[in-house]
Coordinates of C-alpha atoms and ligand atoms in Angstrom, one line a residue:
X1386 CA -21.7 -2.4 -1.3
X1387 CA -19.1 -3.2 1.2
X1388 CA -15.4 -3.0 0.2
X1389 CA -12.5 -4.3 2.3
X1390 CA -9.7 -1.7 3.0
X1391 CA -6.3 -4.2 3.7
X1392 CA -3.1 -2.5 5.0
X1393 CA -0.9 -5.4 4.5
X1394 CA 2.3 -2.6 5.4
X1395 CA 4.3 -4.4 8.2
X1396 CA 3.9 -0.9 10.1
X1397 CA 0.8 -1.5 12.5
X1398 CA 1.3 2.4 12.7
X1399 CA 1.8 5.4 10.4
X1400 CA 2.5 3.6 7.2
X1401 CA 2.6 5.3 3.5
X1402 CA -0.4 2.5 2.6
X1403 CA -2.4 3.4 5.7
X1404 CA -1.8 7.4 4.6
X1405 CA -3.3 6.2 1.0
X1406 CA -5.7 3.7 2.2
X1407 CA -7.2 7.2 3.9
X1408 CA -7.0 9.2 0.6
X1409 CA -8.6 6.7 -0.8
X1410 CA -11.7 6.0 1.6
X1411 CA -12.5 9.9 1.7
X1412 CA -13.3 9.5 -2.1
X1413 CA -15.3 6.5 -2.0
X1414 CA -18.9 7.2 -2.2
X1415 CA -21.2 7.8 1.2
X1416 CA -23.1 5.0 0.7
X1417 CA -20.4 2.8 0.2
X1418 CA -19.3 0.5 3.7
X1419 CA -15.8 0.6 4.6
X1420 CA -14.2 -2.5 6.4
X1421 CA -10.9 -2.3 7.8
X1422 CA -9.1 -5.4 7.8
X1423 CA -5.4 -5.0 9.2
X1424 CA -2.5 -7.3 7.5
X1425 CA 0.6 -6.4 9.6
X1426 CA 1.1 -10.0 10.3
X1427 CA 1.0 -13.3 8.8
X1428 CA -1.5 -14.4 11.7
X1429 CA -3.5 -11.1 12.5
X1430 CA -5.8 -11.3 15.6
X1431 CA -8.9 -11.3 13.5
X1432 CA -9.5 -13.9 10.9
X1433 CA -8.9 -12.0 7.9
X1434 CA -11.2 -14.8 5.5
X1435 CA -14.1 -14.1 7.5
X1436 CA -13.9 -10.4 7.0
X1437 CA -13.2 -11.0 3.2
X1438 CA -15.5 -13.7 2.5
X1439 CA -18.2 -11.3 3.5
X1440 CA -17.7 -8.1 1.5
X1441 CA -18.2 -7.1 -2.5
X1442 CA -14.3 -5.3 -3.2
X1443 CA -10.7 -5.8 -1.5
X1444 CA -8.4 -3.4 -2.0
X1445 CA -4.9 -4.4 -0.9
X1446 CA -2.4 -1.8 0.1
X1447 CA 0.8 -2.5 0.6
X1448 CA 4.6 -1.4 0.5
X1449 CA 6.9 -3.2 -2.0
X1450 CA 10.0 -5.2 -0.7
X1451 CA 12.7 -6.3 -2.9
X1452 CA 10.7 -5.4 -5.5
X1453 CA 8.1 -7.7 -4.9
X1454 CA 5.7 -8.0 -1.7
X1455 CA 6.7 -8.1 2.1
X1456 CA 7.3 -11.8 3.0
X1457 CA 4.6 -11.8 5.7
X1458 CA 2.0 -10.3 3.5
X1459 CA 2.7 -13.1 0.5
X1460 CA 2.5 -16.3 3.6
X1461 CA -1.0 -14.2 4.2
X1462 CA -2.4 -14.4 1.1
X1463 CA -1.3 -17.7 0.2
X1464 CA -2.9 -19.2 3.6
X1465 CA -6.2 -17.0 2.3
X1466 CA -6.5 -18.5 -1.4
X1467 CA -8.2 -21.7 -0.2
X1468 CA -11.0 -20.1 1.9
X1469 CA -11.5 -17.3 -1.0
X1470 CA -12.0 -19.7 -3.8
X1471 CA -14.0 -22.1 -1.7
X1472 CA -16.0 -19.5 -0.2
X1473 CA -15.8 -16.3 -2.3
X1474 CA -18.0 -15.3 -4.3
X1475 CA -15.6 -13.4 -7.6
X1476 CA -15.0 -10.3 -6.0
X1477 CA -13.3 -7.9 -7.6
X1478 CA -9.7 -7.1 -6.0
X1479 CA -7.9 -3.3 -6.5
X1480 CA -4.4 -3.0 -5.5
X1481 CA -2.8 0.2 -3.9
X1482 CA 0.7 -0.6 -4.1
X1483 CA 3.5 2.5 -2.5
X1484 CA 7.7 2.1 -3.2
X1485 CA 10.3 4.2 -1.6
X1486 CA 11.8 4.8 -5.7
X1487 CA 10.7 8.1 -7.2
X1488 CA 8.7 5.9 -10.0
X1489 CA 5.9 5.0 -8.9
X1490 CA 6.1 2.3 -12.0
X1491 CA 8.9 0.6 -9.8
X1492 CA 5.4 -1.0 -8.4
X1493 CA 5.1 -3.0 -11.2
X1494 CA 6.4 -6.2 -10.6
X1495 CA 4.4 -6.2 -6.8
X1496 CA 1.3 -5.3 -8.6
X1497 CA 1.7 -8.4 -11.1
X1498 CA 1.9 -10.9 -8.3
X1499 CA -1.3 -9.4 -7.0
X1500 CA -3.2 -9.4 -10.1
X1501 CA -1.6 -13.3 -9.8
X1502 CA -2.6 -13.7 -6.4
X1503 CA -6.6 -13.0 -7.3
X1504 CA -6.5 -15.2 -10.0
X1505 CA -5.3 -18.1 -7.8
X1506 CA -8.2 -16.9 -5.4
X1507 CA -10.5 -17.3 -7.4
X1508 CA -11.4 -13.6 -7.1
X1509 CA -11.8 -10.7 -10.2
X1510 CA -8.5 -8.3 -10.7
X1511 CA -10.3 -4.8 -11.0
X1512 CA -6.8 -2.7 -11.5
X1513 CA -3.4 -1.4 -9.3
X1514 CA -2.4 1.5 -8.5
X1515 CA 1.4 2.1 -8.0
X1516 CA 2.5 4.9 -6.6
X1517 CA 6.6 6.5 -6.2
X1518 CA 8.2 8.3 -3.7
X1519 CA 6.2 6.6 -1.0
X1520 CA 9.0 7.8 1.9
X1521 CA 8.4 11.3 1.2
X1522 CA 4.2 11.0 2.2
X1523 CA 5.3 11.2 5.6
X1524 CA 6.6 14.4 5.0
X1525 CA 3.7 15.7 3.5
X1526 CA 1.6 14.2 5.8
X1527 CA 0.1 17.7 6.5
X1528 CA -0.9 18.8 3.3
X1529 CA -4.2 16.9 2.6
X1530 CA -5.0 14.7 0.0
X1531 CA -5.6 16.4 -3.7
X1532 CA -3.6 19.5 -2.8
X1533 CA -0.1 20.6 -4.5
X1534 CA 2.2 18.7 -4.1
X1535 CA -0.3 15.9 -3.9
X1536 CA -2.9 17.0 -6.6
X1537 CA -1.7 13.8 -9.2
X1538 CA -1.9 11.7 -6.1
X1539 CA -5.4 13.0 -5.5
X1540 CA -6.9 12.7 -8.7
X1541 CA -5.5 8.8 -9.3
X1542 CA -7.0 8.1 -5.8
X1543 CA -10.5 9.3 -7.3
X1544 CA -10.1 7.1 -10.3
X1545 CA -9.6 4.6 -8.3
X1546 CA -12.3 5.2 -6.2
X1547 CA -14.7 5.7 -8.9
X1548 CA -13.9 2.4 -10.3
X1549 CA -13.9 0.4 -7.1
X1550 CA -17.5 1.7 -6.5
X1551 CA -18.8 0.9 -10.5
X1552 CA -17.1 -2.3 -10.6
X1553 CA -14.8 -1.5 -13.3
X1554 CA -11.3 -2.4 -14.2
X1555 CA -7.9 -1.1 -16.2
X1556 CA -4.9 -1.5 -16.5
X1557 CA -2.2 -0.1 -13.4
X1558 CA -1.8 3.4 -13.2
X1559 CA 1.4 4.8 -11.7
X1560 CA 1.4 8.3 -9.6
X1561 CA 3.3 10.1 -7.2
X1562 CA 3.4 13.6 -5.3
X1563 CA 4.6 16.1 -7.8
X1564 CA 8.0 16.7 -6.4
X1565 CA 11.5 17.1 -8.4
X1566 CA 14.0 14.4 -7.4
X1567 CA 16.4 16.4 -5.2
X1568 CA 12.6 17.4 -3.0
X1569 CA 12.4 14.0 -2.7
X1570 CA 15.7 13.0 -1.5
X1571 CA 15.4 15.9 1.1
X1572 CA 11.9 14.8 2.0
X1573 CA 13.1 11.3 2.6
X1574 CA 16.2 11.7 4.5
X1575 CA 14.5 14.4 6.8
X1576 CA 11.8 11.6 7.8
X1577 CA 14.8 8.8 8.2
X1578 CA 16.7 11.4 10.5
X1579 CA 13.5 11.9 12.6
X1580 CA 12.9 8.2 13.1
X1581 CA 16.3 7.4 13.7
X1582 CA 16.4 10.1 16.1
X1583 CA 13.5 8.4 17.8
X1584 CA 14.7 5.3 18.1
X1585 CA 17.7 6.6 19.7
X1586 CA 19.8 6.4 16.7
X1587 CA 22.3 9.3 15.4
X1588 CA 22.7 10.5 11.3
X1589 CA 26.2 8.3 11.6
X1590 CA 24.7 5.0 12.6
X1591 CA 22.3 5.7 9.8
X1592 CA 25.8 5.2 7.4
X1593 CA 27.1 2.5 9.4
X1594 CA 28.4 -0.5 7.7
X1595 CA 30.1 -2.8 10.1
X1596 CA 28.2 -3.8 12.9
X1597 CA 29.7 -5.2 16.3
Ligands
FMN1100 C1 13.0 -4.6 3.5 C2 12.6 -3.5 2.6 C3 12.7 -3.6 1.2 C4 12.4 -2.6 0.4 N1 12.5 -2.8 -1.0 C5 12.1 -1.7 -1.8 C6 12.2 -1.9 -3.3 O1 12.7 -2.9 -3.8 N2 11.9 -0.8 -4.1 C7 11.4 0.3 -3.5 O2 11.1 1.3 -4.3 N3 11.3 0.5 -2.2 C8 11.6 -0.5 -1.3 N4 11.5 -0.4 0.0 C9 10.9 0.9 0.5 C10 9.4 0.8 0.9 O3 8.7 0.3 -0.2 C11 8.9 2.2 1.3 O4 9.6 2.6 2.4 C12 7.4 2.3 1.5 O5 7.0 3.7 1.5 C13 7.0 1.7 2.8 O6 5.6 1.7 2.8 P1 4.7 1.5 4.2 O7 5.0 2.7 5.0 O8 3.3 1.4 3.6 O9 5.1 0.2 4.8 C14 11.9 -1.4 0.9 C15 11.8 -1.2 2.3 C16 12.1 -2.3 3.1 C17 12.0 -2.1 4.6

């Protein structure tokens, strides 16, 4: 069985989806092939219906924007429904969707147009997975997969795994790292003050509101 891991996070780098795309792969079974197949753009440099066409399972990872998907990753998908329903073969399609919210069900509404978006493939909706407080990952980023505070997080990544490999599907189910809301306000803004410092950026022109 090959399965199709998409990272359709704007981020070609260090993403929350390409942190839970890896959870996820580590709990896939051995046997099962794992084919990358970046969506950081609307045109990426490989054909990303080739890829597709040839493998059993897609699982499309993702951040939500506005409460729905980023605009590059929805010109994507459109541009692949034609080549999927003429050339797929009803695979099954799983959805890893992360939010910056604490409520991981704030995924909802992304993971509907999904579960839309396979239909108008022509493809199978297996099930979503939404998951909260996908800012404060980055912070954890040490602590691996499965282990306090990402033990929830771990176990929903193995359901989804397990399913992925049988074939079956669900309805969405929502997780996120066990962490009160004031831990993950803290873990947040700590990774926003690192990257702003990175981009040479202080903690005031984080609060700026007039621009010149
Ligand atoms: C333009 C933009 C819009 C966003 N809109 C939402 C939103 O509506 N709800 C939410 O919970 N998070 C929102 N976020 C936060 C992202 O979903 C969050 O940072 C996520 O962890 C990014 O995932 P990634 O690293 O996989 O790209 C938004 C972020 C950006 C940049």
């Amino acid at each position: 069985m090959k399965v199709a891991l998409i990272n359709g996070s704007p981020k070609p780098r260090g993403s929350a989806s390409a942190m839970l795309l890896d959870g996820l792969r580590a709990c896939l079974p051995a046997g099962l092939e794992c084919v990358e197949c970046p969506l950081h753009a609307v045109r990426p440099a490989e054909d990303p219906a080739r890829l597709l066409l040839d493998t059993d399972a897609l699982v499309l990872a993702c951040p939500v924007y506005v409460d729905g998907l980023p605009a590059h990753l929805l010109t994507a998908l459109e541009g692949l429904e034609a080549p999927l329903r003429r050339g797929g073969h009803g695979q099954r399609v799983y959805a890893l969707v992360n939010c910056g919210f604490y409520e991981g069900a704030q995924t909802v509404n992304a993971l509907d147009m999904l579960r839309c978006w396979s239909g108008r493939a022509g493809l199978i909706w297996g099930r979503g997975m939404g998951v909260g407080a996908g800012g404060a990952l980055h912070a954890l980023k040490k602590i691996p997969m499965g282990e306090p505070p990402k033990a929830a997080l771990g176990e929903a990544l193995a359901g989804l795994a397990a399913d992925i490999a049988a074939g079956d599907g669900g309805p969405h189910v929502f997780s996120a790292p066990e962490l009160t809301r004031e831990e993950h306000c803290d873990a947040t803004q700590r990774v926003w003050r690192r990257l702003a410092a990175a981009n040479g950026l202080t903690e005031e022109d984080l609060n700026k509101t007039e621009f010149t």
